[in-house]
Tab-separated table of C-alpha atoms in Angstrom:
chain	number	residue	atom	x	y	z
A	1	MET	CA	13.536	9.736	16.400
A	2	SER	CA	10.777	11.924	14.959
A	3	ILE	CA	9.353	15.007	16.639
A	4	TYR	CA	6.119	16.853	15.735
A	5	LEU	CA	3.473	18.904	17.870
A	6	PRO	CA	0.984	21.826	17.621
A	7	SER	CA	1.801	25.113	19.305
A	8	THR	CA	-1.506	24.866	21.173
A	9	MET	CA	-0.425	21.710	22.973
A	10	SER	CA	2.092	21.847	25.812
A	11	LYS	CA	1.992	18.292	27.145
A	12	GLN	CA	4.750	15.962	26.027
A	13	LEU	CA	3.830	12.780	24.155
A	14	THR	CA	6.214	9.855	23.751
A	15	LEU	CA	5.335	6.876	21.560
A	16	TYR	CA	6.998	3.552	22.324
A	17	THR	CA	6.824	1.575	19.120
A	18	SER	CA	8.411	-0.994	16.858
A	19	THR	CA	8.787	-0.450	13.113
A	20	THR	CA	7.639	-3.952	12.165
A	21	CYS	CA	4.684	-4.151	14.555
A	22	PRO	CA	1.243	-3.823	12.900
A	23	TYR	CA	-0.438	-2.551	16.064
A	24	ALA	CA	2.185	0.133	16.520
A	25	GLN	CA	1.821	1.130	12.879
A	26	ARG	CA	-1.810	2.012	13.582
A	27	VAL	CA	-0.730	4.665	16.082
A	28	GLU	CA	2.023	5.936	13.800
A	29	ILE	CA	-0.512	6.326	10.993
A	30	ALA	CA	-2.803	8.281	13.311
A	31	LEU	CA	0.039	10.600	14.326
A	32	ALA	CA	1.029	11.059	10.682
A	33	GLU	CA	-2.562	12.075	9.912
A	34	ALA	CA	-2.329	14.680	12.688
A	35	LYS	CA	0.092	16.676	10.596
A	36	ASN	CA	0.903	19.216	13.312
A	37	ALA	CA	1.503	16.629	16.001
A	38	LYS	CA	4.743	16.752	17.921
A	39	PHE	CA	5.935	13.616	19.654
A	40	THR	CA	9.018	11.677	20.551
A	41	ARG	CA	9.302	8.283	18.918
A	42	TYR	CA	11.190	5.587	20.795
A	43	GLU	CA	11.931	2.259	19.120
A	44	ILE	CA	11.571	-0.849	21.292
A	45	ASP	CA	13.459	-3.971	20.279
A	46	LEU	CA	10.780	-6.622	20.766
A	47	SER	CA	13.373	-9.371	20.977
A	48	ASN	CA	15.363	-7.539	23.642
A	49	LYS	CA	13.085	-5.184	25.549
A	50	PRO	CA	14.655	-2.776	28.016
A	51	GLU	CA	14.325	-3.850	31.647
A	52	TRP	CA	12.703	-0.519	32.549
A	53	TYR	CA	9.959	-0.748	29.910
A	54	ALA	CA	7.442	-3.002	31.663
A	55	PRO	CA	7.648	-1.484	35.159
A	56	LYS	CA	7.776	2.115	33.977
A	57	VAL	CA	5.689	2.224	30.765
A	58	ASN	CA	3.549	-0.838	29.998
A	59	PRO	CA	3.221	-3.701	32.510
A	60	ALA	CA	2.232	-5.992	29.612
A	61	SER	CA	5.658	-5.269	28.091
A	62	LYS	CA	4.134	-4.791	24.641
A	63	VAL	CA	3.937	-2.014	22.057
A	64	PRO	CA	2.491	0.408	21.251
A	65	ALA	CA	2.368	2.498	24.401
A	66	ILE	CA	2.305	6.220	25.096
A	67	THR	CA	3.412	8.425	27.956
A	68	TYR	CA	1.517	11.708	28.051
A	69	GLY	CA	2.120	14.797	30.138
A	70	GLY	CA	4.575	15.125	32.973
A	71	PRO	CA	8.006	16.712	32.602
A	72	GLU	CA	10.119	16.546	29.468
A	73	VAL	CA	12.494	13.659	30.126
A	74	PRO	CA	14.527	11.209	28.012
A	75	PRO	CA	12.273	8.425	26.684
A	76	ASP	CA	14.329	5.772	28.467
A	77	GLN	CA	13.710	7.590	31.766
A	78	PRO	CA	9.904	7.957	31.764
A	79	SER	CA	8.522	10.135	34.504
A	80	PRO	CA	6.137	8.659	37.102
A	81	ASP	CA	4.129	11.871	36.663
A	82	SER	CA	3.163	11.074	33.059
A	83	VAL	CA	0.019	9.167	32.125
A	84	LYS	CA	0.726	5.711	30.691
A	85	LEU	CA	-1.585	4.418	27.942
A	86	ASN	CA	-1.607	1.320	25.729
A	87	GLU	CA	-3.781	-0.765	23.364
A	88	SER	CA	-3.521	0.309	19.742
A	89	LEU	CA	-7.145	1.184	18.990
A	90	VAL	CA	-7.454	3.078	22.266
A	91	LEU	CA	-4.354	5.052	21.342
A	92	VAL	CA	-5.647	5.787	17.844
A	93	GLU	CA	-8.800	7.325	19.317
A	94	PHE	CA	-6.704	9.184	21.905
A	95	ILE	CA	-4.710	10.754	19.079
A	96	ALA	CA	-7.960	11.570	17.289
A	97	ASP	CA	-9.228	13.373	20.395
A	98	LEU	CA	-5.976	15.278	20.854
A	99	TYR	CA	-5.962	16.345	17.198
A	100	PRO	CA	-9.579	16.608	16.010
A	101	GLU	CA	-8.384	18.517	12.955
A	102	SER	CA	-6.899	15.241	11.692
A	103	GLY	CA	-10.445	14.098	10.851
A	104	ILE	CA	-9.695	10.454	11.599
A	105	LEU	CA	-12.594	10.287	14.072
A	106	PRO	CA	-15.655	11.552	12.172
A	107	GLN	CA	-17.531	14.432	13.777
A	108	ASP	CA	-20.860	12.904	12.789
A	109	PRO	CA	-21.827	10.467	15.588
A	110	VAL	CA	-23.425	8.148	13.041
A	111	LEU	CA	-20.199	7.917	11.043
A	112	ARG	CA	-18.215	7.441	14.255
A	113	ALA	CA	-20.450	4.523	15.151
A	114	LYS	CA	-20.157	3.122	11.630
A	115	ALA	CA	-16.363	3.317	11.757
A	116	ARG	CA	-16.274	1.361	15.014
A	117	LEU	CA	-18.844	-1.096	13.723
A	118	PHE	CA	-16.799	-1.616	10.552
A	119	ILE	CA	-13.786	-2.623	12.635
A	120	ASN	CA	-15.834	-5.134	14.624
A	121	THR	CA	-17.643	-6.520	11.592
A	122	VAL	CA	-14.508	-7.061	9.523
A	123	ASN	CA	-12.855	-8.622	12.550
A	124	VAL	CA	-15.564	-11.298	12.499
A	125	GLU	CA	-15.110	-11.842	8.751
A	126	LEU	CA	-11.349	-12.204	9.029
A	127	SER	CA	-11.678	-14.538	12.005
A	128	LYS	CA	-13.268	-16.961	9.562
A	129	VAL	CA	-9.899	-17.106	7.801
A	130	GLU	CA	-8.396	-18.382	11.041
A	131	GLN	CA	-11.124	-20.962	11.450
A	132	GLY	CA	-10.741	-22.100	7.855
A	133	GLY	CA	-6.982	-22.531	8.002
A	134	GLY	CA	-6.065	-19.561	5.812
A	135	THR	CA	-6.189	-21.444	2.500
A	136	PRO	CA	-6.475	-19.462	-0.764
A	137	GLU	CA	-10.137	-20.391	-1.071
A	138	VAL	CA	-10.910	-19.199	2.465
A	139	LEU	CA	-8.933	-15.991	1.902
A	140	ILE	CA	-10.846	-15.179	-1.275
A	141	GLN	CA	-14.166	-15.783	0.482
A	142	ALA	CA	-13.084	-13.488	3.310
A	143	PHE	CA	-12.155	-10.745	0.835
A	144	GLU	CA	-15.564	-11.060	-0.814
A	145	SER	CA	-17.278	-10.721	2.569
A	146	PHE	CA	-15.032	-7.779	3.439
A	147	GLN	CA	-15.905	-6.109	0.147
A	148	ALA	CA	-19.641	-6.305	0.931
A	149	HIS	CA	-19.122	-3.878	3.830
A	150	LEU	CA	-17.346	-1.230	1.745
A	151	PRO	CA	-19.150	1.801	0.327
A	152	PRO	CA	-19.157	2.184	-3.497
A	153	LYS	CA	-16.106	4.479	-3.332
A	154	GLY	CA	-13.742	6.054	-0.872
A	155	PHE	CA	-12.632	4.533	2.397
A	156	ALA	CA	-14.487	2.421	4.958
A	157	VAL	CA	-16.984	5.152	5.905
A	158	GLY	CA	-16.208	7.572	3.087
A	159	GLU	CA	-13.368	9.717	4.392
A	160	PHE	CA	-10.202	8.161	5.825
A	161	SER	CA	-10.846	7.261	9.477
A	162	ILE	CA	-9.997	5.066	12.444
A	163	ALA	CA	-11.593	2.156	10.572
A	164	ASP	CA	-8.996	2.349	7.812
A	165	ILE	CA	-6.183	2.874	10.296
A	166	ALA	CA	-7.190	-0.349	12.054
A	167	LEU	CA	-7.238	-2.334	8.801
A	168	ALA	CA	-4.309	-0.901	6.828
A	169	PRO	CA	-1.485	-2.753	8.664
A	170	VAL	CA	-3.377	-6.056	8.330
A	171	LEU	CA	-3.996	-5.700	4.611
A	172	LEU	CA	-0.480	-4.455	3.868
A	173	ARG	CA	0.983	-7.525	5.525
A	174	THR	CA	-1.504	-9.899	3.915
A	175	HIS	CA	-0.680	-8.527	0.457
A	176	LEU	CA	3.045	-8.760	1.198
A	177	ARG	CA	2.737	-12.411	2.231
A	178	LEU	CA	0.739	-13.278	-0.863
A	179	ARG	CA	3.276	-11.660	-3.166
A	180	HIS	CA	6.001	-13.773	-1.584
A	181	ASP	CA	3.900	-16.950	-1.329
A	182	LEU	CA	4.075	-17.051	2.459
A	183	GLY	CA	1.139	-18.807	4.031
A	184	PRO	CA	-0.285	-22.059	5.405
A	185	TRP	CA	0.700	-23.985	2.307
A	186	LYS	CA	3.759	-25.605	0.818
A	187	PRO	CA	6.063	-23.043	-0.831
A	188	GLY	CA	6.548	-23.019	-4.585
A	189	GLN	CA	3.026	-24.123	-5.509
A	190	GLY	CA	1.756	-20.666	-6.445
A	191	GLU	CA	-0.973	-20.512	-3.830
A	192	GLY	CA	-0.216	-16.879	-3.046
A	193	GLN	CA	-0.373	-15.987	-6.742
A	194	LYS	CA	-3.739	-17.750	-6.970
A	195	VAL	CA	-5.169	-15.233	-4.490
A	196	LEU	CA	-3.436	-12.316	-6.221
A	197	ASN	CA	-4.989	-13.400	-9.522
A	198	ALA	CA	-8.413	-13.456	-7.871
A	199	LEU	CA	-7.884	-9.869	-6.730
A	200	GLN	CA	-7.660	-8.844	-10.386
A	201	GLU	CA	-11.065	-10.311	-11.193
A	202	PRO	CA	-14.110	-8.001	-11.488
A	203	THR	CA	-15.745	-9.782	-8.558
A	204	LEU	CA	-13.151	-8.311	-6.196
A	205	ALA	CA	-12.583	-4.990	-7.965
A	206	ARG	CA	-13.949	-2.853	-5.125
A	207	PHE	CA	-11.904	-4.638	-2.456
A	208	TRP	CA	-8.726	-4.382	-4.555
A	209	GLN	CA	-9.321	-0.675	-5.126
A	210	TYR	CA	-9.670	-0.201	-1.373
A	211	VAL	CA	-6.369	-2.005	-0.767
A	212	GLN	CA	-4.648	0.191	-3.349
A	213	ASP	CA	-6.132	3.335	-1.812
A	214	LEU	CA	-4.702	2.304	1.551
A	215	GLN	CA	-1.321	1.467	0.068
A	216	THR	CA	-0.983	4.943	-1.460
A	217	ARG	CA	-2.245	6.951	1.513
A	218	PRO	CA	0.708	9.203	2.511
A	219	SER	CA	0.422	8.393	6.216
A	220	VAL	CA	0.453	4.662	5.432
A	221	VAL	CA	3.381	4.963	3.020
A	222	ALA	CA	5.372	6.955	5.589
A	223	THR	CA	4.938	4.316	8.295
A	224	TRP	CA	5.350	1.124	6.235
A	225	ARG	CA	8.751	-0.614	6.132
A	226	GLU	CA	8.320	-3.602	3.849
A	227	ASP	CA	12.074	-4.140	3.776
A	228	LEU	CA	12.022	-4.837	7.518
A	229	VAL	CA	8.727	-6.713	7.744
A	230	LEU	CA	9.439	-9.189	4.932
A	231	PRO	CA	12.528	-10.829	6.474
A	232	LYS	CA	10.588	-11.465	9.691
A	233	PHE	CA	7.740	-13.063	7.764
A	234	GLU	CA	10.131	-15.179	5.686
A	235	LYS	CA	11.926	-16.439	8.757
A	236	ARG	CA	8.693	-17.212	10.589
A	237	PHE	CA	6.849	-18.937	7.771
A	238	ARG	CA	9.790	-20.850	6.363
A	239	ALA	CA	10.543	-22.259	9.799
A	240	LEU	CA	6.916	-23.227	10.322
A	241	GLN	CA	6.682	-24.803	6.898
A	242	LYS	CA	9.879	-26.752	7.459
A	243	GLU	CA	8.598	-28.111	10.754
A	244	ASN	CA	5.112	-28.833	9.384
A	245	GLU	CA	3.556	-26.727	12.118
A	246	LEU	CA	1.318	-24.544	9.993
A	247	GLU	CA	-1.865	-25.429	11.788
A	248	THR	CA	-4.667	-22.891	12.141
A	249	LYS	CA	-3.416	-21.651	15.502
A	250	SER	CA	-0.015	-20.931	13.969
A	251	THR	CA	-1.425	-18.582	11.350
A	252	CYS	CA	-4.219	-16.775	13.201
A	253	PHE	CA	-1.931	-13.920	14.256
A	254	GLU	CA	-2.163	-12.474	10.738
A	255	TYR	CA	-5.913	-12.128	10.788
A	256	SER	CA	-8.267	-11.783	13.752
A	257	SER	CA	-5.567	-10.988	16.299
A	258	HIS	CA	-4.542	-7.918	14.345
A	259	LEU	CA	-8.003	-6.423	14.550
A	260	ASP	CA	-8.447	-6.832	18.274
A	261	SER	CA	-7.305	-3.987	20.489
A	262	GLY	CA	-3.918	-5.609	20.207
A	263	ASN	CA	-0.421	-4.865	21.399
A	264	GLY	CA	1.748	-6.128	18.578
A	265	SER	CA	4.415	-8.238	20.192
A	266	LEU	CA	3.761	-10.842	17.500
A	267	LEU	CA	6.035	-9.317	14.894
């Protein structure tokens, strides 16, 4: 359980999260960017959620969620006097408002708008992967479209922001799946490697640089547990492949769903 918080802030903040959940990772990245933030981190087992969690924290019974304010109490005994908040992108902006010094929500209103627009625009592009069945060819086309929205250098709107926080967990997991050939295709045919090879081509150089910049961002590194995410992916995809159930609807959770406001019970 991690604890961080600025001396200027007296209200308690408890994050209910899950290490393998992409939506929850967004909020953890935001808190890591707010270097002086103090909070209590409480891990929720998504396969065996506590009975008190839905009625006392999040009626949707999903993560991430936050309790804010109220008395200091054990996380498994949330106070009715605390404010209950959920939805990953809402929580990311909440953290940005609490800790403006983090810089994750640009001060310039134009850049703020661009960051939000970037999230929506890329969501549309990645939804095409869902519609196209997630094949290597469709993935590569989506990456090319994604790349067209990036500036010549830096992050989504220049400095690291809410836009990058929204995308980082998606791209980390996509890259992980490709490296281990996990996707809507038969295993052992090198389809994942085909996409990885395309990422090394000059035509996708800017997109690949962006992915690498995200992968090495300290807040992303600190909140990414590949060793825990991979076994879940392997179990899920191998079972689907074995049962021949890798239809479009079975794979969409990796793309468009991750960019919606999302709650992360999928992983």
